Coordinates of C-alpha atoms in Angstrom, one line a residue:
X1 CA 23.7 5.7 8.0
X2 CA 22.0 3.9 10.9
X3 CA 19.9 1.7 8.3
X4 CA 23.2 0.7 6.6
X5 CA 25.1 0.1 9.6
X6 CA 22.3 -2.0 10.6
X7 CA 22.0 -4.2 7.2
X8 CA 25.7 -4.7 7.3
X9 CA 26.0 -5.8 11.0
X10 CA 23.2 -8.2 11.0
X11 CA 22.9 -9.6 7.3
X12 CA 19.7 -7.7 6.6
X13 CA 18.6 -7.8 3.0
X14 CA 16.2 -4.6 2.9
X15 CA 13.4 -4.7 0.7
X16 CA 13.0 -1.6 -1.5
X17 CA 10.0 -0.3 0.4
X18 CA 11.5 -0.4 3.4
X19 CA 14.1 1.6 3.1
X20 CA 14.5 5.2 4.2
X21 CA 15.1 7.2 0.9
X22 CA 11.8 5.4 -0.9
X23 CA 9.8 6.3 2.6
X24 CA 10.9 9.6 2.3
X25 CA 9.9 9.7 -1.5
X26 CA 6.8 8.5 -1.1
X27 CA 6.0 11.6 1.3
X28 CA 7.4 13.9 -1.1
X29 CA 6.5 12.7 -4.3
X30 CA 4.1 9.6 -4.6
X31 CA 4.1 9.5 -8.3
X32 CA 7.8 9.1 -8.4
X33 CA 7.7 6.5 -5.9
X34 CA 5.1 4.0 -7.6
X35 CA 6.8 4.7 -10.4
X36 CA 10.3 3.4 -9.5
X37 CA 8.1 0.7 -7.9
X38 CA 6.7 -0.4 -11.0
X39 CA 10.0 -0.7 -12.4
X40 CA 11.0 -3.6 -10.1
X41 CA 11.5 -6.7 -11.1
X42 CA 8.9 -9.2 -10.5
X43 CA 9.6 -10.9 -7.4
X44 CA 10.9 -7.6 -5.8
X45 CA 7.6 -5.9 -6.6
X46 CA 5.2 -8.6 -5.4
X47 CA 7.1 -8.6 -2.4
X48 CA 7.1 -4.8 -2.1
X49 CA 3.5 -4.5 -2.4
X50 CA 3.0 -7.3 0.0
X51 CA 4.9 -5.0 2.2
X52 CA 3.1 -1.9 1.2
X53 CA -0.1 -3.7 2.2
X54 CA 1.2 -5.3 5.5
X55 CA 2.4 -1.9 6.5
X56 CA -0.7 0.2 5.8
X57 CA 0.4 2.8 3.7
X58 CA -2.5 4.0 1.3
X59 CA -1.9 2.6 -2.5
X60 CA -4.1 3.3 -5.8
X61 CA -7.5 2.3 -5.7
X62 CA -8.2 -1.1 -6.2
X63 CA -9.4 -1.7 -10.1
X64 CA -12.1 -5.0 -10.3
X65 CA -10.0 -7.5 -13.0
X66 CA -13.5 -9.5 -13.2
X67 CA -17.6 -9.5 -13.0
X68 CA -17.3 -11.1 -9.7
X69 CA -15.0 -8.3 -8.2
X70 CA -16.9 -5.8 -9.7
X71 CA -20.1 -7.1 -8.5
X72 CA -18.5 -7.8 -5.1
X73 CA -17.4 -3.6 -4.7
X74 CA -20.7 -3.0 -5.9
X75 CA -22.4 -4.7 -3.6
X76 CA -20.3 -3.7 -0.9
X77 CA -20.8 0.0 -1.9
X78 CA -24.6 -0.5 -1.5
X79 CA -24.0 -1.9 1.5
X80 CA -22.2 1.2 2.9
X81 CA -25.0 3.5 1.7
X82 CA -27.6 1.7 3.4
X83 CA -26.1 1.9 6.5
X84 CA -25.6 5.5 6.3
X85 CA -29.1 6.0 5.3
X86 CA -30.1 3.5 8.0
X87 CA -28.3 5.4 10.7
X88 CA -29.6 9.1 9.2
X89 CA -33.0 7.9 9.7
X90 CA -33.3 7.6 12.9
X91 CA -33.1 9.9 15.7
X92 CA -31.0 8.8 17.9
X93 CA -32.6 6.2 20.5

């Protein structure tokens, strides 16, 4: 009710991510929640996911959409490994 009350006194146009029911949803049942996010309309849903990565809430994994992403993640991923194997080497001085 607070959330409403608030909206209404101030003009507040609340995005669908920000709102209480979809947070709480998203706890509960993720797959229900990026579903009804998908179902947005287009300009709702960019700015939802804009939100989504603003706020820091884990989403689905990232999918490269071209060589250079994929080489890019790869790379990146090698990257990662060496360090760890970097820092496993050496004893600690």
């Amino acid at each position: 009710k607070a959330e409403k009350t608030f909206d209404k006194t101030f003009g507040y146009q609340r995005n669908f991510v920000e709102t209480y029911t979809t947070r709480k949803e998203f706890i509960k049942n993720p797959n229900h929640y990026f579903t009804a996010l998908m179902g947005l309309p287009a300009n709702e849903k960019a700015l939802a996911f804009k939100l989504i990565r603003e706020s820091g809430i884990p989403m689905m994994p990232s999918i490269p959409t071209s060589q250079a992403q994929l080489a890019l993640k790869i790379f990146n991923r090698l990257k990662k490994g060496v360090e760890v194997a970097v820092k496993s080497s050496s004893i600690g001085i």
